[in-house]
XYZ file of C-alpha atoms in Angstrom:
782
model
C 1.822 -147.141 -229.227
C 4.444 -146.995 -226.482
C 6.651 -144.350 -225.011
C 9.325 -146.902 -224.094
C 9.543 -149.558 -226.771
C 11.477 -152.793 -226.170
C 11.341 -154.575 -229.570
C 13.585 -156.757 -230.197
C 29.332 -169.222 -250.248
C 32.813 -168.008 -250.641
C 32.291 -168.906 -247.058
C 33.837 -172.360 -246.905
C 37.068 -171.321 -248.656
C 37.636 -168.474 -246.222
C 36.843 -170.721 -243.251
C 39.480 -173.223 -244.321
C 42.150 -170.541 -244.737
C 41.527 -169.028 -241.331
C 41.083 -172.370 -239.628
C 44.642 -173.262 -240.574
C 45.920 -170.018 -239.057
C 44.320 -170.720 -235.666
C 44.677 -174.470 -235.451
C 47.483 -174.212 -232.892
C 45.676 -171.731 -230.621
C 45.197 -172.456 -226.934
C 42.312 -170.978 -224.934
C 41.980 -167.385 -223.835
C 42.890 -163.760 -223.797
C 43.364 -161.812 -220.597
C 41.009 -158.855 -220.621
C 41.562 -157.606 -217.104
C 44.898 -156.006 -217.977
C 47.409 -155.621 -220.800
C 48.925 -158.916 -219.801
C 50.506 -159.980 -223.091
C 53.980 -158.515 -223.654
C 54.391 -156.200 -226.619
C 56.255 -157.426 -229.689
C 59.437 -155.715 -228.556
C 59.333 -157.111 -224.995
C 61.348 -160.012 -223.757
C 59.456 -163.280 -223.688
C 61.293 -164.094 -220.443
C 59.466 -161.335 -218.527
C 57.372 -162.924 -215.774
C 56.100 -159.916 -213.804
C 52.581 -158.976 -214.860
C 52.344 -155.508 -216.339
C 51.376 -152.480 -214.288
C 48.204 -150.827 -215.537
C 47.181 -147.171 -215.239
C 43.500 -146.208 -215.026
C 41.611 -142.930 -214.651
C 38.622 -144.063 -212.569
C 39.118 -141.229 -210.046
C 39.736 -138.674 -212.842
C 43.478 -138.875 -212.272
C 46.055 -141.403 -213.500
C 46.601 -144.162 -210.919
C 47.870 -147.725 -210.712
C 44.855 -150.057 -210.930
C 46.189 -152.012 -207.942
C 45.922 -148.914 -205.725
C 42.413 -147.777 -206.698
C 39.740 -148.667 -204.156
C 37.046 -149.710 -206.578
C 36.335 -152.634 -208.906
C 37.747 -151.915 -212.382
C 38.447 -153.968 -215.472
C 40.676 -152.454 -218.131
C 40.677 -153.795 -221.680
C 43.658 -152.669 -223.730
C 43.859 -151.917 -227.451
C 45.950 -155.021 -228.153
C 43.389 -157.277 -226.523
C 40.554 -155.672 -228.487
C 42.490 -156.349 -231.696
C 43.329 -159.930 -230.736
C 39.678 -160.933 -230.347
C 38.534 -158.630 -233.169
C 36.133 -156.799 -230.880
C 33.730 -154.757 -233.001
C 31.003 -154.331 -230.366
C 30.472 -154.683 -226.619
C 29.054 -158.194 -226.899
C 32.494 -159.409 -228.082
C 34.148 -158.718 -224.715
C 31.361 -158.275 -222.150
C 31.332 -161.899 -220.961
C 35.022 -161.594 -220.006
C 34.268 -158.747 -217.582
C 32.909 -159.807 -214.152
C 29.513 -158.353 -213.366
C 28.853 -156.911 -216.847
C 25.835 -158.138 -218.817
C 24.938 -157.242 -222.411
C 21.619 -158.008 -224.093
C 22.189 -157.575 -227.813
C 19.682 -157.717 -230.646
C 22.532 -158.841 -232.881
C 23.392 -155.390 -234.198
C 25.931 -153.035 -232.620
C 24.096 -150.167 -230.970
C 21.015 -152.229 -230.121
C 22.410 -153.200 -226.760
C 21.149 -153.067 -223.193
C 23.817 -152.930 -220.514
C 23.527 -153.800 -216.845
C 26.055 -154.315 -214.069
C 25.856 -156.219 -210.804
C 22.193 -157.036 -211.259
C 21.053 -153.430 -211.814
C 18.918 -154.329 -214.803
C 17.506 -152.039 -217.466
C 13.876 -151.925 -216.318
C 13.090 -148.522 -217.844
C 14.372 -146.392 -220.745
C 16.521 -144.212 -218.456
C 20.242 -144.937 -218.271
C 21.611 -147.089 -215.431
C 25.175 -147.453 -216.816
C 26.997 -144.293 -217.868
C 29.284 -143.893 -220.872
C 32.263 -141.560 -221.222
C 34.604 -140.878 -224.128
C 37.770 -139.515 -222.534
C 36.646 -136.650 -220.273
C 33.085 -136.222 -221.545
C 29.787 -138.126 -221.156
C 27.912 -139.483 -224.168
C 24.281 -140.551 -223.986
C 21.042 -139.130 -222.705
C 19.786 -139.010 -219.126
C 16.261 -138.215 -220.291
C 13.518 -140.830 -220.109
C 12.586 -140.337 -223.768
C 15.776 -141.136 -225.695
C 15.737 -144.906 -225.009
C 19.195 -144.782 -223.441
C 19.023 -148.349 -222.138
C 18.010 -149.787 -225.524
C 20.630 -147.990 -227.609
C 23.779 -147.843 -225.490
C 26.801 -146.227 -227.148
C 28.646 -149.101 -228.850
C 31.779 -147.735 -230.495
C 33.677 -149.547 -233.210
C 36.832 -149.675 -231.094
C 39.419 -148.463 -233.603
C 41.812 -145.792 -232.327
C 40.755 -146.756 -228.786
C 43.607 -146.888 -226.279
C 41.595 -148.783 -223.677
C 38.141 -149.408 -222.261
C 37.667 -149.101 -218.511
C 34.658 -150.804 -216.923
C 33.892 -149.403 -213.468
C 31.476 -151.573 -211.513
C 29.192 -150.153 -208.872
C 27.651 -146.662 -208.537
C 29.786 -143.763 -209.762
C 27.397 -141.027 -208.634
C 29.853 -138.621 -206.982
C 32.355 -138.281 -209.837
C 30.251 -139.174 -212.878
C 26.741 -138.204 -211.805
C 23.383 -139.137 -213.263
C 22.765 -142.421 -215.033
C 25.897 -144.157 -213.676
C 24.304 -145.837 -210.664
C 25.118 -149.322 -211.960
C 28.582 -148.454 -213.224
C 30.473 -146.765 -216.027
C 32.026 -147.694 -219.370
C 34.838 -145.317 -220.268
C 36.513 -145.229 -223.689
C 40.020 -143.733 -223.639
C 41.040 -142.693 -227.144
C 44.576 -142.471 -228.524
C 45.910 -138.933 -228.294
C 48.009 -136.919 -230.753
C 51.714 -137.214 -229.941
C 54.197 -134.610 -231.248
C 57.152 -136.929 -230.534
C 56.704 -139.393 -233.408
C 55.207 -139.946 -236.858
C 53.168 -143.054 -237.651
C 50.941 -144.332 -240.425
C 48.869 -147.486 -240.285
C 46.718 -149.364 -242.744
C 44.923 -152.675 -242.389
C 42.027 -154.835 -243.441
C 40.431 -158.225 -243.077
C 37.672 -160.686 -243.834
C 35.141 -162.440 -241.621
C 32.612 -165.160 -242.333
C 29.916 -166.508 -239.979
C 28.579 -169.999 -240.488
C 25.899 -170.102 -243.202
C 26.400 -166.379 -243.781
C 28.065 -163.912 -246.079
C 31.700 -162.868 -246.126
C 32.307 -159.401 -244.714
C 35.227 -157.102 -245.509
C 36.742 -154.428 -243.297
C 39.497 -151.878 -243.657
C 41.069 -149.174 -241.526
C 43.746 -146.510 -241.720
C 45.252 -144.071 -239.278
C 48.057 -141.592 -238.814
C 49.812 -139.501 -236.194
C 51.655 -136.490 -237.614
C 53.695 -133.907 -235.641
C 52.938 -130.411 -236.934
C 55.186 -128.399 -234.600
C 58.099 -130.166 -232.944
C 57.326 -131.153 -229.350
C 54.218 -128.939 -229.344
C 51.488 -129.688 -231.885
C 50.302 -132.951 -233.469
C 47.412 -134.277 -235.530
C 45.905 -137.739 -235.226
C 43.317 -139.059 -237.683
C 41.716 -142.438 -238.324
C 38.986 -144.086 -240.352
C 37.573 -147.610 -240.117
C 34.798 -149.468 -241.906
C 33.510 -152.872 -240.858
C 30.969 -154.913 -242.793
C 28.511 -156.940 -240.729
C 27.945 -160.126 -242.724
C 24.372 -161.395 -242.627
C 23.416 -164.898 -241.495
C 19.631 -164.743 -240.825
C 17.133 -165.706 -243.549
C 13.582 -164.422 -244.070
C 10.926 -167.147 -244.008
C 8.295 -164.828 -245.516
C 10.103 -163.481 -248.587
C 12.667 -166.269 -248.948
C 15.618 -163.844 -248.830
C 18.915 -164.948 -247.277
C 21.347 -163.142 -244.969
C 18.981 -160.217 -244.368
C 20.780 -158.837 -241.301
C 23.813 -157.524 -243.155
C 25.080 -154.041 -242.320
C 28.136 -151.924 -241.702
C 29.886 -149.823 -239.086
C 32.059 -146.809 -239.834
C 34.215 -144.753 -237.520
C 36.044 -141.523 -238.331
C 38.004 -139.456 -235.846
C 40.414 -136.538 -235.967
C 42.124 -134.927 -232.989
C 44.494 -132.002 -232.686
C 46.698 -131.723 -229.621
C 48.884 -128.871 -228.392
C 51.356 -129.229 -225.530
C 52.863 -126.200 -223.808
C 55.056 -125.826 -220.753
C 52.178 -125.451 -218.302
C 49.091 -126.299 -220.339
C 47.764 -128.626 -223.005
C 44.736 -128.454 -225.276
C 43.076 -131.231 -227.265
C 40.237 -130.906 -229.727
C 38.619 -134.066 -231.111
C 35.820 -134.706 -233.601
C 34.372 -138.178 -234.059
C 31.640 -139.682 -236.207
C 30.306 -143.194 -235.688
C 27.696 -144.818 -237.937
C 25.802 -148.104 -237.684
C 23.648 -149.147 -240.620
C 21.886 -152.528 -240.481
C 19.375 -153.820 -243.031
C 17.525 -156.068 -240.580
C 17.667 -157.468 -237.066
C 19.541 -160.641 -236.179
C 16.453 -162.302 -234.707
C 15.253 -165.849 -235.341
C 11.953 -167.675 -234.748
C 11.682 -170.376 -232.072
C 8.915 -172.854 -231.381
C 7.073 -171.573 -228.258
C 6.818 -175.080 -226.807
C 10.239 -176.601 -227.532
C 12.349 -173.409 -227.818
C 13.989 -174.968 -230.872
C 14.528 -172.904 -234.052
C 11.601 -173.316 -236.431
C 13.861 -173.200 -239.481
C 17.466 -172.704 -238.390
C 18.780 -169.149 -238.430
C 15.587 -167.704 -239.922
C 12.697 -165.445 -238.944
C 9.247 -164.313 -240.067
C 9.789 -160.803 -241.427
C 6.817 -159.221 -243.216
C 8.254 -155.699 -243.015
C 12.018 -155.131 -243.031
C 13.544 -153.923 -239.756
C 16.407 -151.533 -240.532
C 18.431 -149.897 -237.784
C 20.456 -146.692 -238.156
C 22.507 -144.848 -235.570
C 24.730 -141.865 -236.334
C 26.619 -139.878 -233.734
C 28.771 -136.783 -234.205
C 30.784 -136.015 -231.095
C 33.019 -132.979 -230.548
C 35.149 -132.351 -227.476
C 37.599 -129.750 -226.243
C 39.767 -130.516 -223.219
C 42.092 -128.028 -221.548
C 44.616 -129.059 -218.867
C 46.405 -126.286 -216.994
C 49.160 -126.825 -214.438
C 48.587 -123.962 -211.977
C 51.476 -124.990 -209.756
C 49.559 -125.710 -206.565
C 46.886 -127.693 -208.471
C 45.690 -128.759 -211.918
C 42.695 -127.200 -213.657
C 40.693 -129.173 -216.232
C 37.972 -127.921 -218.558
C 36.085 -130.557 -220.580
C 33.531 -129.381 -223.145
C 31.513 -131.550 -225.510
C 28.675 -131.462 -227.983
C 27.037 -134.532 -229.487
C 24.405 -134.847 -232.189
C 22.811 -138.313 -232.281
C 20.264 -139.715 -234.730
C 18.667 -143.144 -234.228
C 16.092 -144.869 -236.409
C 14.546 -148.298 -235.941
C 11.654 -150.050 -237.624
C 9.986 -153.022 -235.948
C 7.753 -155.518 -237.726
C 4.464 -155.643 -235.787
C 2.538 -157.711 -238.324
C 1.952 -160.729 -236.112
C 0.852 -158.469 -233.232
C -1.158 -155.591 -234.699
C -1.670 -157.008 -238.187
C -4.798 -158.821 -236.995
C -6.386 -155.523 -235.877
C -8.785 -155.365 -238.877
C -10.453 -158.564 -237.626
C -12.028 -156.481 -234.853
C -14.214 -154.832 -237.512
C -15.454 -157.952 -239.321
C -19.032 -157.220 -238.249
C -18.831 -153.977 -240.207
C -16.931 -155.383 -243.195
C -16.595 -159.186 -243.578
C -14.060 -158.735 -246.416
C -11.362 -157.458 -244.050
C -8.283 -159.645 -243.645
C -5.207 -159.484 -241.432
C -2.591 -157.048 -242.713
C 0.986 -156.006 -242.108
C 1.968 -153.499 -239.429
C 5.155 -151.818 -238.336
C 6.459 -149.350 -235.764
C 8.996 -146.689 -236.738
C 10.846 -144.925 -233.940
C 13.067 -141.932 -234.736
C 15.192 -140.330 -232.013
C 17.175 -137.124 -232.379
C 19.314 -135.710 -229.594
C 21.528 -132.675 -229.244
C 23.604 -132.718 -226.068
C 25.995 -130.091 -224.673
C 28.112 -130.716 -221.569
C 30.657 -128.659 -219.657
C 32.791 -129.682 -216.695
C 35.288 -127.591 -214.744
C 37.383 -129.113 -212.017
C 40.372 -128.223 -209.887
C 42.411 -131.033 -208.391
C 45.485 -131.436 -206.241
C 48.771 -132.820 -207.446
C 49.298 -136.567 -207.591
C 50.870 -138.285 -204.606
C 50.168 -135.670 -201.921
C 49.065 -136.803 -198.490
C 45.729 -135.061 -199.039
C 44.417 -135.512 -202.582
C 41.341 -133.426 -203.357
C 39.139 -132.525 -206.275
C 36.303 -130.011 -206.657
C 34.223 -129.364 -209.741
C 31.071 -128.182 -211.460
C 29.122 -129.858 -214.251
C 26.404 -128.692 -216.649
C 24.430 -130.644 -219.244
C 21.714 -129.565 -221.654
C 19.788 -132.046 -223.818
C 17.278 -131.274 -226.532
C 15.565 -134.414 -227.826
C 12.836 -135.502 -230.204
C 11.079 -138.865 -230.206
C 8.776 -139.707 -233.126
C 6.768 -142.950 -233.098
C 4.606 -144.094 -235.991
C 2.574 -147.304 -236.274
C 1.155 -148.114 -239.717
C -1.261 -150.828 -240.856
C -1.427 -152.025 -244.485
C -2.511 -155.057 -246.426
C -0.330 -158.101 -246.059
C 1.483 -157.284 -249.322
C 2.285 -153.774 -248.067
C -0.313 -151.919 -250.155
C -2.835 -149.603 -248.432
C -5.983 -151.022 -246.859
C -9.112 -150.767 -249.018
C -11.163 -147.576 -248.677
C -12.474 -146.332 -246.344
C -10.347 -148.406 -243.960
C -7.097 -146.891 -245.193
C -8.186 -143.571 -243.709
C -9.558 -145.171 -240.545
C -6.937 -147.796 -239.697
C -4.017 -146.988 -242.003
C -2.305 -145.151 -239.165
C -2.760 -146.943 -235.847
C -0.839 -144.270 -234.019
C 1.525 -141.338 -234.473
C 3.162 -139.715 -231.485
C 5.655 -136.860 -231.129
C 7.579 -136.448 -227.867
C 9.891 -133.425 -227.777
C 11.727 -133.113 -224.457
C 14.482 -131.157 -222.748
C 16.771 -132.118 -219.876
C 18.963 -129.594 -218.068
C 21.273 -130.549 -215.214
C 23.646 -128.603 -212.984
C 25.895 -130.274 -210.432
C 28.615 -129.467 -207.900
C 30.926 -132.218 -206.662
C 33.936 -132.777 -204.438
C 36.151 -135.752 -203.695
C 39.027 -136.120 -201.297
C 41.358 -138.769 -199.889
C 43.670 -138.348 -196.894
C 46.573 -140.710 -196.217
C 46.794 -140.887 -192.406
C 49.731 -143.306 -192.469
C 51.684 -145.191 -195.091
C 49.094 -147.939 -194.727
C 45.738 -146.240 -194.102
C 43.903 -143.918 -196.485
C 40.346 -142.578 -196.242
C 38.429 -141.230 -199.227
C 35.049 -139.524 -199.487
C 32.958 -137.782 -202.110
C 29.755 -135.754 -202.427
C 27.693 -134.470 -205.340
C 24.647 -132.234 -205.464
C 22.654 -132.277 -208.702
C 19.546 -130.519 -209.916
C 17.708 -131.336 -213.127
C 14.777 -129.575 -214.795
C 12.830 -131.298 -217.537
C 10.104 -130.414 -220.004
C 8.087 -132.843 -222.062
C 5.269 -132.701 -224.591
C 3.090 -135.635 -225.639
C 1.541 -134.820 -229.004
C -0.697 -137.524 -230.503
C -1.310 -136.440 -234.090
C -2.971 -139.539 -235.544
C -4.211 -143.076 -235.067
C -6.730 -145.045 -233.044
C -4.551 -146.438 -230.251
C -4.345 -143.127 -228.383
C -6.719 -140.158 -228.179
C -5.713 -137.273 -230.462
C -4.382 -134.262 -228.569
C -1.378 -132.699 -226.878
C -0.332 -132.670 -223.245
C 2.563 -130.841 -221.585
C 4.397 -131.985 -218.492
C 7.392 -130.810 -216.462
C 9.493 -131.958 -213.524
C 12.320 -130.741 -211.288
C 14.336 -132.604 -208.694
C 17.368 -132.225 -206.454
C 19.551 -135.248 -205.788
C 22.428 -135.742 -203.336
C 24.893 -138.620 -203.686
C 27.891 -139.514 -201.547
C 30.613 -142.096 -201.030
C 33.120 -143.060 -198.356
C 36.091 -145.357 -198.978
C 38.592 -146.482 -196.358
C 41.512 -148.556 -197.613
C 44.322 -150.321 -195.801
C 47.659 -151.507 -197.203
C 48.287 -154.912 -195.651
C 51.693 -155.215 -197.312
C 53.640 -153.918 -200.310
C 51.449 -155.893 -202.709
C 48.192 -156.341 -200.824
C 45.390 -153.863 -200.160
C 41.900 -154.168 -198.700
C 39.189 -151.549 -198.988
C 35.581 -150.912 -198.108
C 33.276 -148.641 -200.060
C 29.821 -147.300 -199.371
C 28.441 -145.260 -202.247
C 25.180 -144.052 -203.711
C 23.947 -143.478 -207.223
C 20.800 -142.455 -209.036
C 18.832 -142.686 -212.241
C 17.027 -139.386 -212.945
C 13.274 -139.269 -212.783
C 11.165 -137.056 -214.976
C 7.763 -136.178 -216.397
C 5.633 -139.175 -217.306
C 3.471 -140.078 -220.248
C 0.000 -138.639 -219.718
C -2.486 -141.525 -219.433
C -5.163 -142.791 -217.065
C -3.591 -144.826 -214.281
C -0.060 -143.402 -214.643
C 1.495 -140.862 -212.262
C 2.318 -137.440 -213.712
C 6.019 -137.891 -212.899
C 8.413 -140.522 -211.616
C 11.062 -139.981 -208.974
C 14.711 -140.844 -209.307
C 15.723 -144.432 -208.727
C 18.248 -144.494 -205.885
C 20.627 -147.163 -204.670
C 23.180 -147.646 -201.947
C 26.099 -150.008 -202.527
C 28.231 -151.701 -199.856
C 31.473 -153.131 -201.201
C 34.417 -154.941 -199.649
C 37.448 -155.689 -201.801
C 40.908 -157.226 -201.676
C 43.606 -156.597 -204.280
C 46.789 -158.599 -203.934
C 49.892 -159.705 -205.839
C 51.961 -162.813 -205.095
C 55.167 -164.509 -206.204
C 56.917 -161.379 -207.411
C 53.782 -160.101 -209.206
C 53.453 -163.332 -211.158
C 49.988 -163.734 -209.615
C 47.348 -161.008 -209.272
C 44.147 -161.665 -207.350
C 41.119 -159.419 -206.905
C 38.128 -160.414 -204.765
C 35.097 -158.167 -204.293
C 31.886 -158.783 -202.331
C 28.959 -156.376 -202.488
C 25.362 -155.723 -201.578
C 23.224 -153.158 -203.390
C 19.930 -151.852 -201.998
C 17.823 -150.361 -204.774
C 14.673 -148.358 -204.120
C 12.080 -146.378 -206.103
C 12.873 -148.519 -209.123
C 11.600 -147.037 -212.379
C 9.513 -149.649 -214.147
C 7.963 -149.519 -217.612
C 4.287 -150.445 -217.266
C 1.725 -150.747 -220.024
C -1.975 -149.962 -219.746
C -4.345 -150.090 -222.730
C -1.431 -150.022 -225.161
C 0.208 -147.015 -223.481
C 3.563 -147.590 -221.824
C 4.731 -145.220 -219.128
C 6.672 -145.418 -215.882
C 5.991 -146.033 -212.217
C 8.302 -146.177 -209.214
C 8.262 -149.859 -208.445
C 9.430 -150.603 -204.947
C 12.711 -152.154 -203.848
C 15.238 -154.796 -204.882
C 18.457 -156.248 -203.518
C 21.500 -157.445 -205.409
C 24.250 -159.395 -203.675
C 27.311 -160.927 -205.206
C 30.979 -161.742 -205.316
C 33.494 -161.179 -208.129
C 36.887 -162.828 -208.514
C 39.666 -162.060 -211.010
C 42.875 -164.077 -211.133
C 45.900 -163.698 -213.394
C 48.963 -165.866 -213.366
C 52.147 -165.760 -215.402
C 53.833 -169.091 -214.562
C 56.616 -168.630 -217.138
C 57.701 -165.846 -219.423
C 55.237 -165.234 -222.239
C 52.395 -167.353 -220.799
C 49.485 -165.655 -219.023
C 46.498 -167.457 -217.543
C 43.321 -165.739 -216.408
C 40.155 -166.657 -214.582
C 37.191 -164.347 -213.977
C 34.005 -165.228 -212.165
C 30.963 -163.489 -210.759
C 28.050 -164.733 -208.683
C 25.031 -162.450 -208.426
C 21.733 -162.847 -206.609
C 19.438 -159.996 -207.686
C 15.752 -160.151 -206.761
C 12.741 -157.902 -206.293
C 11.941 -157.435 -202.594
C 8.284 -156.468 -202.930
C 5.503 -156.423 -205.497
C 5.719 -153.483 -207.828
C 2.835 -151.116 -207.089
C -0.198 -151.793 -209.246
C -1.509 -149.497 -211.928
C -5.272 -149.174 -211.499
C -7.436 -148.433 -214.535
C -11.246 -148.019 -214.400
C -13.164 -150.434 -216.663
C -16.412 -148.441 -216.878
C -18.685 -148.662 -218.783
C -17.743 -152.276 -219.598
C -17.984 -153.254 -215.929
C -19.630 -150.747 -213.563
C -17.349 -150.220 -210.569
C -14.772 -152.517 -212.113
C -11.040 -151.860 -212.225
C -8.028 -153.473 -213.857
C -5.018 -153.790 -211.535
C -1.697 -154.441 -213.248
C 1.491 -155.503 -211.422
C 4.557 -155.708 -213.654
C 6.788 -157.372 -211.085
C 6.251 -159.579 -208.039
C 8.252 -160.214 -204.896
C 10.958 -162.819 -205.482
C 11.277 -162.209 -209.226
C 14.815 -162.341 -210.576
C 16.140 -159.255 -212.280
C 15.690 -159.581 -216.063
C 18.650 -160.821 -218.068
C 20.867 -161.143 -214.986
C 22.561 -164.559 -214.713
C 23.360 -165.982 -211.306
C 26.810 -167.111 -212.435
C 29.266 -166.022 -215.122
C 32.728 -167.479 -215.648
C 35.549 -166.976 -218.104
C 38.912 -168.697 -218.468
C 41.676 -167.269 -220.647
C 45.157 -168.170 -221.873
C 47.663 -166.086 -223.836
C 51.034 -167.342 -224.999
C 53.653 -165.030 -226.471
C 56.710 -166.378 -228.283
C 59.659 -164.310 -229.468
C 61.021 -165.400 -232.864
C 64.051 -164.372 -234.913
C 64.701 -161.051 -236.643
C 62.201 -159.066 -234.566
C 59.231 -161.358 -235.242
C 56.932 -162.763 -232.562
C 53.933 -165.036 -232.385
C 51.045 -165.258 -229.979
C 48.311 -167.825 -229.461
C 45.287 -167.578 -227.249
C 41.592 -167.740 -226.737
C 38.987 -167.868 -224.032
C 36.020 -169.788 -222.739
C 33.030 -167.809 -221.424
C 30.088 -169.219 -219.513
C 26.806 -167.379 -218.917
C 24.170 -168.903 -216.627
C 20.462 -169.040 -217.395
C 18.358 -165.872 -217.178
C 14.785 -164.622 -217.483
C 13.642 -162.097 -220.047
C 11.503 -160.013 -217.681
C 9.467 -160.016 -214.513
C 6.111 -161.595 -213.694
C 2.993 -159.708 -214.756
C -0.213 -160.045 -212.776
C -3.532 -158.657 -214.026
C -6.517 -158.585 -211.705
C -10.066 -157.635 -212.686
C -11.981 -156.620 -209.590
C -14.947 -154.676 -208.275
C -13.538 -151.782 -206.279
C -16.285 -151.357 -203.641
C -16.584 -153.746 -201.934
C -13.415 -155.267 -203.344
C -14.231 -158.467 -205.192
C -11.685 -160.234 -207.398
C -13.323 -161.535 -210.556
C -10.312 -162.780 -212.506
C -6.544 -163.085 -212.028
C -4.083 -163.712 -214.857
C -0.386 -164.290 -214.151
C 2.184 -164.251 -216.949
C 5.637 -165.486 -215.898
C 8.749 -164.371 -217.788
C 10.470 -166.573 -220.344
C 13.474 -168.583 -219.161
C 16.629 -168.391 -221.306
C 19.136 -171.239 -221.053
C 22.782 -170.694 -220.132
C 25.626 -171.303 -222.553
C 29.370 -171.708 -222.894
C 31.399 -170.350 -225.826
C 34.984 -170.923 -226.962
C 36.926 -168.154 -228.764
C 40.365 -168.589 -230.366
C 42.972 -166.277 -231.859
C 46.560 -166.339 -233.142
C 48.932 -163.742 -234.573
C 52.318 -163.276 -236.178
C 53.914 -159.835 -235.809
C 57.000 -157.742 -236.433
C 57.658 -154.066 -235.825
C 55.660 -153.206 -238.959
C 53.532 -156.205 -239.918
C 50.823 -158.028 -237.999
C 48.821 -161.020 -239.261
C 45.951 -162.256 -237.074
C 43.426 -165.041 -237.317
C 40.480 -165.681 -235.006
C 37.455 -167.877 -234.475
C 34.492 -166.576 -232.477
C 32.171 -169.215 -231.001
C 34.424 -171.996 -232.299
C 31.977 -174.802 -231.444
C 29.053 -172.921 -233.057
C 27.041 -172.952 -229.845
C 23.405 -172.022 -230.422
C 22.336 -169.779 -227.556
C 20.339 -166.599 -227.132
C 21.014 -163.132 -225.847
C 17.383 -161.929 -225.796
C 13.979 -163.584 -226.186
C 10.346 -162.447 -226.318
C 7.005 -163.845 -227.395
C 5.290 -162.622 -230.581
C 1.601 -162.601 -229.662
C -1.454 -161.274 -231.423
C -2.853 -158.165 -229.743
C -6.412 -159.208 -230.590
C -6.432 -162.997 -230.298
C -3.748 -163.367 -227.619
C -2.268 -166.313 -229.543
C 1.540 -166.636 -229.525
C 2.820 -167.230 -233.045
C 6.473 -167.837 -232.115
C 9.279 -166.656 -229.872
C 11.654 -164.059 -231.300
C 15.200 -164.643 -230.061
C 18.511 -162.938 -230.814
C 21.190 -165.637 -231.078
C 24.753 -165.079 -230.040
C 26.942 -164.754 -233.114
C 27.387 -168.135 -234.827
C 30.841 -169.542 -235.456
C 32.766 -166.844 -237.285
C 36.185 -167.146 -238.880
C 38.263 -164.047 -239.556
C 41.675 -162.964 -240.745
C 43.288 -159.524 -240.353
C 46.468 -157.844 -241.571
C 48.019 -154.533 -240.461
C 51.025 -152.571 -241.696
C 52.670 -149.678 -239.845
C 55.196 -147.310 -241.392
């Protein structure tokens, strides 16, 4: 039982049809900006487009913002048929995604700040409001918000700590979804659909529709959309013989109402997102060779469904007060997550421990069910100066209240799923059942300012003071893995974060900046168990960043270069003792790196892009050991467990990532246009965790009796080619795409499946990147 669980035919005809549509495609799509001209633009345009972002909570040109940002526009998301973060993450420098193959089962890290605990390290915003828990008991790092990006205007990825403006849980960076807003100036309806087919998998169908309707001329408008995307299965079950077990679907519904007055505007939005997967996209590998045991197939004794539903409501008020602008952003989110994990090859052998009492016992099937429910209310007020003044300032207050439930249940049955024979069904039928209700309440005050001393020099700074109070209850109601009983725990902490950002304009199209900023991951009450501290402190980091943003040749070439060092301390680390997983503050780590983004438009309609990131992220000292007494088994004996050692690489952080992109736009006759593109993405090798060291020793005098060291698994690097092509007019758009065109077999995550009793590894469970997938889409606007 753990408190932080890290588990892991018409086809050929469709492939031929789509293959013909993309046969002329080149390589790449530029994700750093909206680089491809719109259908109505002139193909002779050679200046790269100007891009507006809201990183500093005000609209600014991305070339003038002193921080590292990547903006992905709606057209680019459509071109590559992005349905989840893993579709575009490798094109963003410094962003890493570990996916279990299903949207919503994603771990996100930036610049080497890996997800070592269940608390969030990368924040998520939808427009003006945060989405996702900052509590330690809602598995924020395992189930990052992963929107089906329909009706999304853009996605901004802010790299580096965002503690002063965006607060808790954004110490590694921020992912910000900007949704399309109601517009009272025009009427639009849109409908579309498509098909997709992965190699050796099913054919999936998707459809979408949307509208923007003015209700009162120049004042009130309604925008509504709905999208459904089938996730075609491609993994087979070696136990039951079933094919394509990982099928599922995503749905997205959103409605927003916007009112625009002379001095104020109000927008209300309601959104529901659902993910429903029948099984995980995990396959079995040979532990020795790392080769698939039977292709895209896995040993599944108990099905592993995944469900995630989120209802999100927001109300944003903007008021022009003359001397300044006032913004109120209110939100409420209700999130339900359910996941079942097959534990048969780990805990299914548990009955063998009782063979002396009953020699008829045989290994059985086991599973873990984890249900998470979260209600979250947030409110932000801020007052900010007008755009373009010599002194730009912003002051604000923020409040968040979370009420969460975490239910974990581990069951043991016979191998065929029927109950164990009496009396063992009552003794071992439930290995563990744990309820963890928790609350998280945060209040914060923040201020940011930037003063332009001259036309060339500008100095910015920010501060934020936050306080959070948390309550937690650990209620073990059944099972043999944990003692029955209830324990309460609380915590409170005050956190101060700051930033300072000087920037200097070298010339009209060239700017350098430096940034020193801090961020934090909230601490909180810990699981109550022998050897674990009662609470963990916040993880804190300080980031030093030096950047250069420049444009050349009449804005035909854009170049961004960023170098950084991040010092991370009091790292929260998930550590397991006697089957109980809690947290400890695990020392220090350093992450250093450089990121480069280049875009070039050599001729009208052709855009080339190159993104690269080098990162060196390592643990600076051994994580502190958890010490557990072994009495009465060994008088005076202790078990010392280190879950990370000095020099370990950060889990799932590659040293090098590269991507190369090409987009070509061609204007045709009668208002039609064509575009061709694609991209190549390279991800270096990684490790799946840190080194674990277990020492059995006599405490007084200290005598080491046994030392066991378990290194992490190494995951090979990979390169993937994506292609796309489209034909469009003012009303019609026809797109074709190929993801992973060479059908590269590579893995996003990997872990060993080992018996808890025997310690024998049965196989490695790995989540492959999506196999070669062909797709075709059509849209009609009227």
